[in-house]
Amino acid sequence: MANRTKTLNDKAWEKLFDKYEILENIEKHGLFEITSTQINEFREARLMTKFDHRRNLPILFEINKLAILPITRGSYIISNFEAYHDFKKLNSKVQKVMFPSYIESINFENITSEAIVINVAYLTGIIADFTEDDDLMPTVNGRMSSERFDFEIYNRTYKKKQTVSIENSQLEIDGGYESPKQLALIEAKNSISDDFLIRQLYYPYRLFSNKITKPIKSIFLTYSNGVFCFYEYNFQEPGNYNSLVLVKQKNYTLEREDISLDEIVDIYNQVQPTKEPDGIPFPQANNLGRVINICELLDMNGTLSREEITYKYDFDVRQTNYYTDACRYLGLV
C-alpha cells in the first residue's frame, strides 16, 4: 500500500500530520482530536474524512494502522482503533422475486441510485422476506444528529478497548422501517466491497436504541449486477463498537424471463471475432462482478476518474487500473 501513487488526500494528510505532530500525539496520548477547521486548511474536510473501506484510507493511516471517526459535528478522532469489518457471504443461493407490474415510475432493469435500490427492495417484498416481518413501514431516513453516547472500541496497537465519546455527530440513515415488533435500519451501497465502516451501522443503532424499546435490526445491503445482498448484524454489547456479529445473509434478484439454450446458441453464432485491442494490457481483473459494477457506476455518473473509482471501491490504484483496463479491453467503456 505504501508504494501506491499518492492522491490529493494523501498529500494533504501528510501536511496535517507534520503541522500538528499527529503521530507523536497519538503515541503520547493514545489518540488525536482534529477539527474540520484544521483539516480545511489543506483540503475540504468532507473529502478528507470519508473512508468507507480500509483501502480508502490515506497512506499514512494505512502504514500506522490508524482510522478516523467523527465525534461531533465538526471534529474527529484519530487513533489505532479497528473501525472496519469484513463482509462474509454465507449464502450463494439467489432467491427470485417479482417486480410489481403496476409500478411504472421505476425501471427495475436500470436501478441508478442507492435510494432506488432500497425502494425496489421494499416494493418487491424483499425487505419483508429478509426481516420476516410483513408489517414493516418506512419511517426514518436522511441526515440527523447522533445525540450523545459513549462506546468502547478496540485499539489494535495496545490490544485493548478505548473509550470514545460522541456528541451530536452527523449520521445518515438510508432506510428505516418499523413494525409493532422491531425497527430495521438499512445502510445501502450500489458497489461491491470486501469490508465496511462499522460506524455506518453503529451510530444509527446507538441513536435509536436510546429512543425506542423494541429490538433494532442493523442491516447492510449491497446491490450490483441485479443482485440484492442483505446482511443482518447484531451488536451483542450495545456499548462495544466491535461487538457486531453476522446473524444471517441472503441474496435476491428480480424475476426475469428464463433464457433458453437455443437463445444462447443463437447469440454465440452471431458473435463476430475481433482483433485484440492495441495499447490495452490483457485483463488482470479476477472478478467479473466488479467489472460489471464499474459499468453500472459509469452509467449512473457519466464519467468517473481513476481516483473516484478507487475511492468508490475498497481498491488501491493498481487494482483500479486492472478493472478499468478490463472494461476497455472488452470494449465496454
CSV table of C-alpha atoms in Angstrom, one decimal:
chain,number,residue,atom,x,y,z
A,1,MET,CA,0.0,0.0,0.0
A,2,ALA,CA,2.8,2.4,0.8
A,3,ASN,CA,4.1,2.2,-2.7
A,4,ARG,CA,0.9,3.4,-4.4
A,5,THR,CA,0.5,6.7,-6.2
A,6,LYS,CA,-0.3,9.5,-3.7
A,7,THR,CA,-3.7,11.1,-4.0
A,8,LEU,CA,-4.7,14.6,-3.1
A,9,ASN,CA,-5.9,13.3,0.3
A,10,ASP,CA,-2.5,11.6,0.9
A,11,LYS,CA,-0.6,14.8,0.2
A,12,ALA,CA,-3.0,16.9,2.4
A,13,TRP,CA,-2.8,14.5,5.3
A,14,GLU,CA,1.0,14.5,5.1
A,15,LYS,CA,0.9,18.3,5.7
A,16,LEU,CA,-1.6,17.9,8.6
A,17,PHE,CA,0.5,15.1,10.2
A,18,ASP,CA,3.6,17.4,10.0
A,19,LYS,CA,1.9,20.6,11.2
A,20,TYR,CA,0.1,19.0,14.2
A,21,GLU,CA,2.5,16.2,15.0
A,22,ILE,CA,-0.3,13.8,14.9
A,23,LEU,CA,1.8,10.6,15.2
A,24,GLU,CA,3.7,12.0,18.2
A,25,ASN,CA,0.4,13.0,19.9
A,26,ILE,CA,-1.1,9.6,19.3
A,27,GLU,CA,1.9,7.9,20.7
A,28,LYS,CA,1.8,10.1,23.8
A,29,HIS,CA,-2.0,10.3,24.4
A,30,GLY,CA,-3.3,7.3,22.6
A,31,LEU,CA,-5.4,9.5,20.2
A,32,PHE,CA,-5.5,12.8,18.4
A,33,GLU,CA,-8.6,15.1,18.0
A,34,ILE,CA,-8.7,17.2,14.9
A,35,THR,CA,-11.4,19.8,13.8
A,36,SER,CA,-12.9,20.4,10.4
A,37,THR,CA,-11.4,23.9,10.5
A,38,GLN,CA,-7.9,22.4,10.8
A,39,ILE,CA,-8.4,19.9,8.0
A,40,ASN,CA,-9.9,22.6,5.8
A,41,GLU,CA,-6.6,24.5,5.8
A,42,PHE,CA,-5.3,22.0,3.3
A,43,ARG,CA,-8.4,20.3,1.7
A,44,GLU,CA,-12.1,20.1,2.3
A,45,ALA,CA,-12.8,18.1,5.4
A,46,ARG,CA,-15.8,16.3,3.7
A,47,LEU,CA,-13.3,14.8,1.2
A,48,MET,CA,-10.6,14.1,3.7
A,49,THR,CA,-12.6,12.1,6.2
A,50,LYS,CA,-14.9,9.8,4.3
A,51,PHE,CA,-13.3,6.4,4.1
A,52,ASP,CA,-16.0,3.7,3.7
A,53,HIS,CA,-13.4,0.9,3.2
A,54,ARG,CA,-9.9,0.2,4.6
A,55,ARG,CA,-8.3,0.6,1.2
A,56,ASN,CA,-9.7,4.1,1.0
A,57,LEU,CA,-7.5,5.2,4.0
A,58,PRO,CA,-4.6,7.6,3.2
A,59,ILE,CA,-1.2,6.1,3.1
A,60,LEU,CA,-0.1,7.4,6.5
A,61,PHE,CA,-3.2,5.9,8.1
A,62,GLU,CA,-2.5,2.5,6.4
A,63,ILE,CA,1.1,2.5,7.4
A,64,ASN,CA,0.5,3.4,11.0
A,65,LYS,CA,-2.8,1.3,11.4
A,66,LEU,CA,-4.9,4.4,12.0
A,67,ALA,CA,-8.6,5.2,11.5
A,68,ILE,CA,-10.7,8.3,11.8
A,69,LEU,CA,-14.2,8.7,13.3
A,70,PRO,CA,-16.4,11.8,13.7
A,71,ILE,CA,-17.2,12.6,17.4
A,72,THR,CA,-19.1,15.9,17.0
A,73,ARG,CA,-20.5,17.8,14.0
A,74,GLY,CA,-17.1,19.5,13.4
A,75,SER,CA,-14.4,17.3,15.0
A,76,TYR,CA,-12.9,13.9,14.5
A,77,ILE,CA,-10.7,11.4,16.5
A,78,ILE,CA,-7.7,9.6,15.0
A,79,SER,CA,-6.3,6.5,16.7
A,80,ASN,CA,-5.2,2.9,16.1
A,81,PHE,CA,-8.7,1.5,16.5
A,82,GLU,CA,-10.3,-1.2,14.5
A,83,ALA,CA,-13.1,0.7,12.7
A,84,TYR,CA,-13.9,-1.8,9.8
A,85,HIS,CA,-15.5,-5.2,9.5
A,86,ASP,CA,-15.1,-7.8,6.7
A,87,PHE,CA,-18.1,-9.0,4.7
A,88,LYS,CA,-18.7,-12.7,4.9
A,89,LYS,CA,-21.0,-14.1,2.3
A,90,LEU,CA,-22.7,-17.2,3.8
A,91,ASN,CA,-25.3,-17.9,1.2
A,92,SER,CA,-24.6,-18.4,-2.5
A,93,LYS,CA,-28.2,-19.0,-3.4
A,94,VAL,CA,-30.2,-16.2,-5.1
A,95,GLN,CA,-33.9,-16.0,-4.5
A,96,LYS,CA,-36.1,-14.7,-7.3
A,97,VAL,CA,-38.8,-12.2,-6.6
A,98,MET,CA,-41.4,-10.5,-8.8
A,99,PHE,CA,-41.4,-6.7,-9.5
A,100,PRO,CA,-45.0,-5.3,-9.2
A,101,SER,CA,-46.4,-4.9,-12.7
A,102,TYR,CA,-48.3,-1.7,-11.8
A,103,ILE,CA,-45.2,0.2,-10.9
A,104,GLU,CA,-44.2,2.3,-13.9
A,105,SER,CA,-42.1,5.1,-12.4
A,106,ILE,CA,-39.1,2.7,-11.7
A,107,ASN,CA,-37.2,0.8,-14.3
A,108,PHE,CA,-36.1,-2.2,-12.3
A,109,GLU,CA,-33.6,-3.1,-15.1
A,110,ASN,CA,-31.8,0.2,-14.6
A,111,ILE,CA,-31.5,1.0,-10.9
A,112,THR,CA,-29.4,4.1,-10.7
A,113,SER,CA,-29.1,5.1,-7.0
A,114,GLU,CA,-29.0,3.6,-3.5
A,115,ALA,CA,-32.3,5.3,-2.7
A,116,ILE,CA,-34.0,3.4,-5.6
A,117,VAL,CA,-32.2,0.2,-4.5
A,118,ILE,CA,-34.0,0.4,-1.1
A,119,ASN,CA,-37.3,1.4,-2.7
A,120,VAL,CA,-37.3,-1.6,-5.0
A,121,ALA,CA,-36.3,-3.9,-2.2
A,122,TYR,CA,-39.3,-2.6,-0.2
A,123,LEU,CA,-41.8,-2.7,-3.1
A,124,THR,CA,-40.9,-6.2,-4.1
A,125,GLY,CA,-41.2,-7.6,-0.5
A,126,ILE,CA,-37.5,-8.4,-0.3
A,127,ILE,CA,-37.2,-6.4,3.0
A,128,ALA,CA,-40.2,-8.1,4.4
A,129,ASP,CA,-38.9,-11.5,3.5
A,130,PHE,CA,-35.4,-10.9,4.9
A,131,THR,CA,-36.7,-9.4,8.2
A,132,GLU,CA,-39.5,-12.0,8.3
A,133,ASP,CA,-41.9,-9.1,9.0
A,134,ASP,CA,-44.8,-8.1,6.7
A,135,ASP,CA,-45.8,-5.2,8.8
A,136,LEU,CA,-42.7,-3.0,8.3
A,137,MET,CA,-43.5,0.5,7.2
A,138,PRO,CA,-41.0,3.3,6.1
A,139,THR,CA,-40.4,5.7,8.9
A,140,VAL,CA,-36.9,7.4,9.2
A,141,ASN,CA,-34.2,8.3,6.7
A,142,GLY,CA,-31.8,11.0,5.9
A,143,ARG,CA,-29.3,13.0,7.9
A,144,MET,CA,-29.7,13.5,11.6
A,145,SER,CA,-27.8,14.1,14.8
A,146,SER,CA,-26.3,11.2,16.8
A,147,GLU,CA,-27.1,13.0,20.1
A,148,ARG,CA,-24.8,11.9,23.0
A,149,PHE,CA,-23.4,8.4,23.8
A,150,ASP,CA,-20.1,6.7,24.8
A,151,PHE,CA,-18.7,3.5,23.5
A,152,GLU,CA,-15.7,1.3,23.6
A,153,ILE,CA,-13.6,0.4,20.5
A,154,TYR,CA,-10.7,-2.0,20.1
A,155,ASN,CA,-7.2,-0.4,19.8
A,156,ARG,CA,-5.0,-2.6,17.6
A,157,THR,CA,-1.7,-1.2,18.9
A,158,TYR,CA,-2.5,-1.5,22.6
A,159,LYS,CA,-4.6,-4.6,22.1
A,160,LYS,CA,-7.3,-3.3,24.4
A,161,LYS,CA,-10.5,-1.2,24.3
A,162,GLN,CA,-10.5,2.5,24.5
A,163,THR,CA,-13.5,4.8,25.3
A,164,VAL,CA,-14.8,7.3,22.8
A,165,SER,CA,-17.5,10.0,23.5
A,166,ILE,CA,-19.9,11.1,20.8
A,167,GLU,CA,-21.9,14.3,20.9
A,168,ASN,CA,-24.2,15.5,18.1
A,169,SER,CA,-22.1,13.9,15.3
A,170,GLN,CA,-23.9,13.8,12.0
A,171,LEU,CA,-25.1,10.4,10.7
A,172,GLU,CA,-27.2,9.3,7.8
A,173,ILE,CA,-29.8,6.5,7.5
A,174,ASP,CA,-30.6,5.2,4.1
A,175,GLY,CA,-33.7,3.4,5.1
A,176,GLY,CA,-35.6,2.9,8.4
A,177,TYR,CA,-38.6,0.5,8.6
A,178,GLU,CA,-40.7,-0.1,11.7
A,179,SER,CA,-43.4,-2.5,12.7
A,180,PRO,CA,-45.0,-3.3,16.1
A,181,LYS,CA,-42.2,-5.7,16.9
A,182,GLN,CA,-39.0,-4.1,15.5
A,183,LEU,CA,-37.1,-1.3,13.8
A,184,ALA,CA,-34.9,-2.2,10.8
A,185,LEU,CA,-32.2,0.3,9.9
A,186,ILE,CA,-30.6,-0.2,6.5
A,187,GLU,CA,-27.3,1.0,5.0
A,188,ALA,CA,-27.3,0.6,1.2
A,189,LYS,CA,-24.4,0.6,-1.3
A,190,ASN,CA,-24.6,0.1,-5.0
A,191,SER,CA,-21.0,-1.1,-5.2
A,192,ILE,CA,-19.1,-4.2,-4.3
A,193,SER,CA,-16.5,-4.2,-1.5
A,194,ASP,CA,-14.7,-6.6,0.9
A,195,ASP,CA,-15.4,-4.6,4.1
A,196,PHE,CA,-17.3,-1.7,5.5
A,197,LEU,CA,-17.1,1.0,8.1
A,198,ILE,CA,-18.9,-0.2,11.2
A,199,ARG,CA,-19.9,3.4,12.1
A,200,GLN,CA,-22.4,3.3,9.3
A,201,LEU,CA,-24.4,0.8,11.3
A,202,TYR,CA,-23.3,1.5,14.8
A,203,TYR,CA,-24.1,5.2,15.1
A,204,PRO,CA,-27.8,4.8,13.9
A,205,TYR,CA,-28.1,1.8,16.1
A,206,ARG,CA,-27.0,3.7,19.2
A,207,LEU,CA,-29.2,6.7,18.4
A,208,PHE,CA,-32.4,4.7,18.2
A,209,SER,CA,-31.5,2.2,21.0
A,210,ASN,CA,-31.7,5.2,23.3
A,211,LYS,CA,-35.0,6.3,21.9
A,212,ILE,CA,-37.2,3.2,21.5
A,213,THR,CA,-37.8,0.0,23.4
A,214,LYS,CA,-38.3,-2.5,20.6
A,215,PRO,CA,-35.5,-4.5,19.0
A,216,ILE,CA,-33.3,-2.9,16.3
A,217,LYS,CA,-32.1,-4.8,13.3
A,218,SER,CA,-28.9,-3.4,11.7
A,219,ILE,CA,-28.9,-4.3,8.0
A,220,PHE,CA,-26.3,-3.8,5.3
A,221,LEU,CA,-27.5,-4.0,1.7
A,222,THR,CA,-25.3,-4.1,-1.4
A,223,TYR,CA,-26.6,-4.1,-4.9
A,224,SER,CA,-24.8,-4.9,-8.1
A,225,ASN,CA,-25.4,-6.8,-11.4
A,226,GLY,CA,-29.1,-7.2,-10.4
A,227,VAL,CA,-28.4,-8.9,-7.1
A,228,PHE,CA,-29.5,-7.6,-3.7
A,229,CYS,CA,-27.2,-8.9,-1.0
A,230,PHE,CA,-28.6,-8.5,2.6
A,231,TYR,CA,-26.5,-8.8,5.8
A,232,GLU,CA,-28.1,-8.6,9.2
A,233,TYR,CA,-25.8,-7.8,12.1
A,234,ASN,CA,-26.4,-7.8,15.9
A,235,PHE,CA,-24.4,-5.7,18.4
A,236,GLN,CA,-24.1,-8.2,21.2
A,237,GLU,CA,-22.8,-5.5,23.6
A,238,PRO,CA,-24.6,-2.2,22.9
A,239,GLY,CA,-21.6,-0.2,24.3
A,240,ASN,CA,-19.0,-2.1,22.2
A,241,TYR,CA,-18.4,-0.8,18.7
A,242,ASN,CA,-16.7,-4.1,17.7
A,243,SER,CA,-19.3,-6.5,19.1
A,244,LEU,CA,-21.2,-7.0,15.9
A,245,VAL,CA,-21.9,-10.5,14.7
A,246,LEU,CA,-23.5,-11.6,11.4
A,247,VAL,CA,-26.9,-13.1,12.1
A,248,LYS,CA,-27.9,-14.0,8.6
A,249,GLN,CA,-27.2,-13.3,4.9
A,250,LYS,CA,-29.5,-13.7,1.9
A,251,ASN,CA,-29.4,-12.8,-1.8
A,252,TYR,CA,-32.3,-11.8,-4.1
A,253,THR,CA,-32.8,-10.9,-7.7
A,254,LEU,CA,-35.8,-9.7,-9.7
A,255,GLU,CA,-37.6,-12.3,-11.8
A,256,ARG,CA,-36.7,-12.2,-15.5
A,257,GLU,CA,-37.7,-14.4,-18.3
A,258,ASP,CA,-35.5,-17.5,-18.4
A,259,ILE,CA,-33.0,-17.7,-21.3
A,260,SER,CA,-33.2,-20.9,-23.3
A,261,LEU,CA,-30.2,-22.9,-24.6
A,262,ASP,CA,-31.4,-22.1,-28.2
A,263,GLU,CA,-31.2,-18.4,-27.5
A,264,ILE,CA,-27.6,-18.8,-26.0
A,265,VAL,CA,-26.6,-20.7,-29.1
A,266,ASP,CA,-28.1,-18.1,-31.4
A,267,ILE,CA,-26.2,-15.3,-29.6
A,268,TYR,CA,-23.0,-17.4,-29.9
A,269,ASN,CA,-23.4,-17.9,-33.6
A,270,GLN,CA,-23.9,-14.2,-34.2
A,271,VAL,CA,-20.7,-13.1,-32.4
A,272,GLN,CA,-18.0,-11.9,-34.8
A,273,PRO,CA,-14.4,-12.4,-33.7
A,274,THR,CA,-12.4,-9.2,-33.4
A,275,LYS,CA,-8.7,-8.4,-33.1
A,276,GLU,CA,-7.1,-7.9,-29.7
A,277,PRO,CA,-7.1,-4.1,-28.9
A,278,ASP,CA,-3.9,-2.2,-29.3
A,279,GLY,CA,-2.3,-0.5,-26.3
A,280,ILE,CA,-4.6,-2.1,-23.7
A,281,PRO,CA,-3.0,-4.8,-21.5
A,282,PHE,CA,-4.6,-8.2,-21.2
A,283,PRO,CA,-7.1,-8.1,-18.3
A,284,GLN,CA,-5.7,-9.0,-14.8
A,285,ALA,CA,-9.0,-8.4,-13.1
A,286,ASN,CA,-10.3,-11.6,-11.4
A,287,ASN,CA,-13.8,-10.6,-10.5
A,288,LEU,CA,-16.2,-10.1,-13.4
A,289,GLY,CA,-18.9,-8.8,-11.0
A,290,ARG,CA,-16.7,-5.7,-10.3
A,291,VAL,CA,-16.1,-5.1,-14.0
A,292,ILE,CA,-19.9,-5.1,-14.4
A,293,ASN,CA,-20.3,-2.8,-11.4
A,294,ILE,CA,-17.9,-0.3,-12.8
A,295,CYS,CA,-20.0,-0.2,-16.0
A,296,GLU,CA,-23.1,0.4,-13.7
A,297,LEU,CA,-21.4,3.3,-11.9
A,298,LEU,CA,-20.4,4.8,-15.2
A,299,ASP,CA,-23.9,4.5,-16.5
A,300,MET,CA,-25.1,6.4,-13.4
A,301,ASN,CA,-22.4,9.0,-13.3
A,302,GLY,CA,-21.5,9.5,-17.0
A,303,THR,CA,-17.8,9.7,-16.2
A,304,LEU,CA,-15.5,8.7,-13.3
A,305,SER,CA,-11.9,9.4,-12.8
A,306,ARG,CA,-9.5,6.7,-11.6
A,307,GLU,CA,-9.4,8.4,-8.2
A,308,GLU,CA,-13.2,8.3,-7.9
A,309,ILE,CA,-13.3,4.6,-8.8
A,310,THR,CA,-10.5,3.9,-6.3
A,311,TYR,CA,-12.5,5.6,-3.5
A,312,LYS,CA,-15.8,4.1,-4.5
A,313,TYR,CA,-14.5,0.6,-4.0
A,314,ASP,CA,-12.0,-0.8,-1.5
A,315,PHE,CA,-9.4,-0.6,-4.3
A,316,ASP,CA,-5.9,0.7,-4.5
A,317,VAL,CA,-4.8,2.5,-7.6
A,318,ARG,CA,-3.2,-0.7,-9.1
A,319,GLN,CA,-6.5,-2.6,-8.8
A,320,THR,CA,-8.4,0.3,-10.3
A,321,ASN,CA,-6.1,0.1,-13.4
A,322,TYR,CA,-6.7,-3.6,-13.7
A,323,TYR,CA,-10.5,-3.2,-13.7
A,324,THR,CA,-10.7,-0.1,-15.9
A,325,ASP,CA,-8.3,-1.8,-18.3
A,326,ALA,CA,-10.5,-4.9,-18.3
A,327,CYS,CA,-13.6,-2.7,-19.2
A,328,ARG,CA,-11.6,-1.1,-22.0
A,329,TYR,CA,-10.2,-4.4,-23.3
A,330,LEU,CA,-13.7,-5.8,-23.5
A,331,GLY,CA,-15.0,-2.7,-25.3
A,332,LEU,CA,-17.4,-1.9,-22.6
A,333,VAL,CA,-16.1,1.7,-22.0
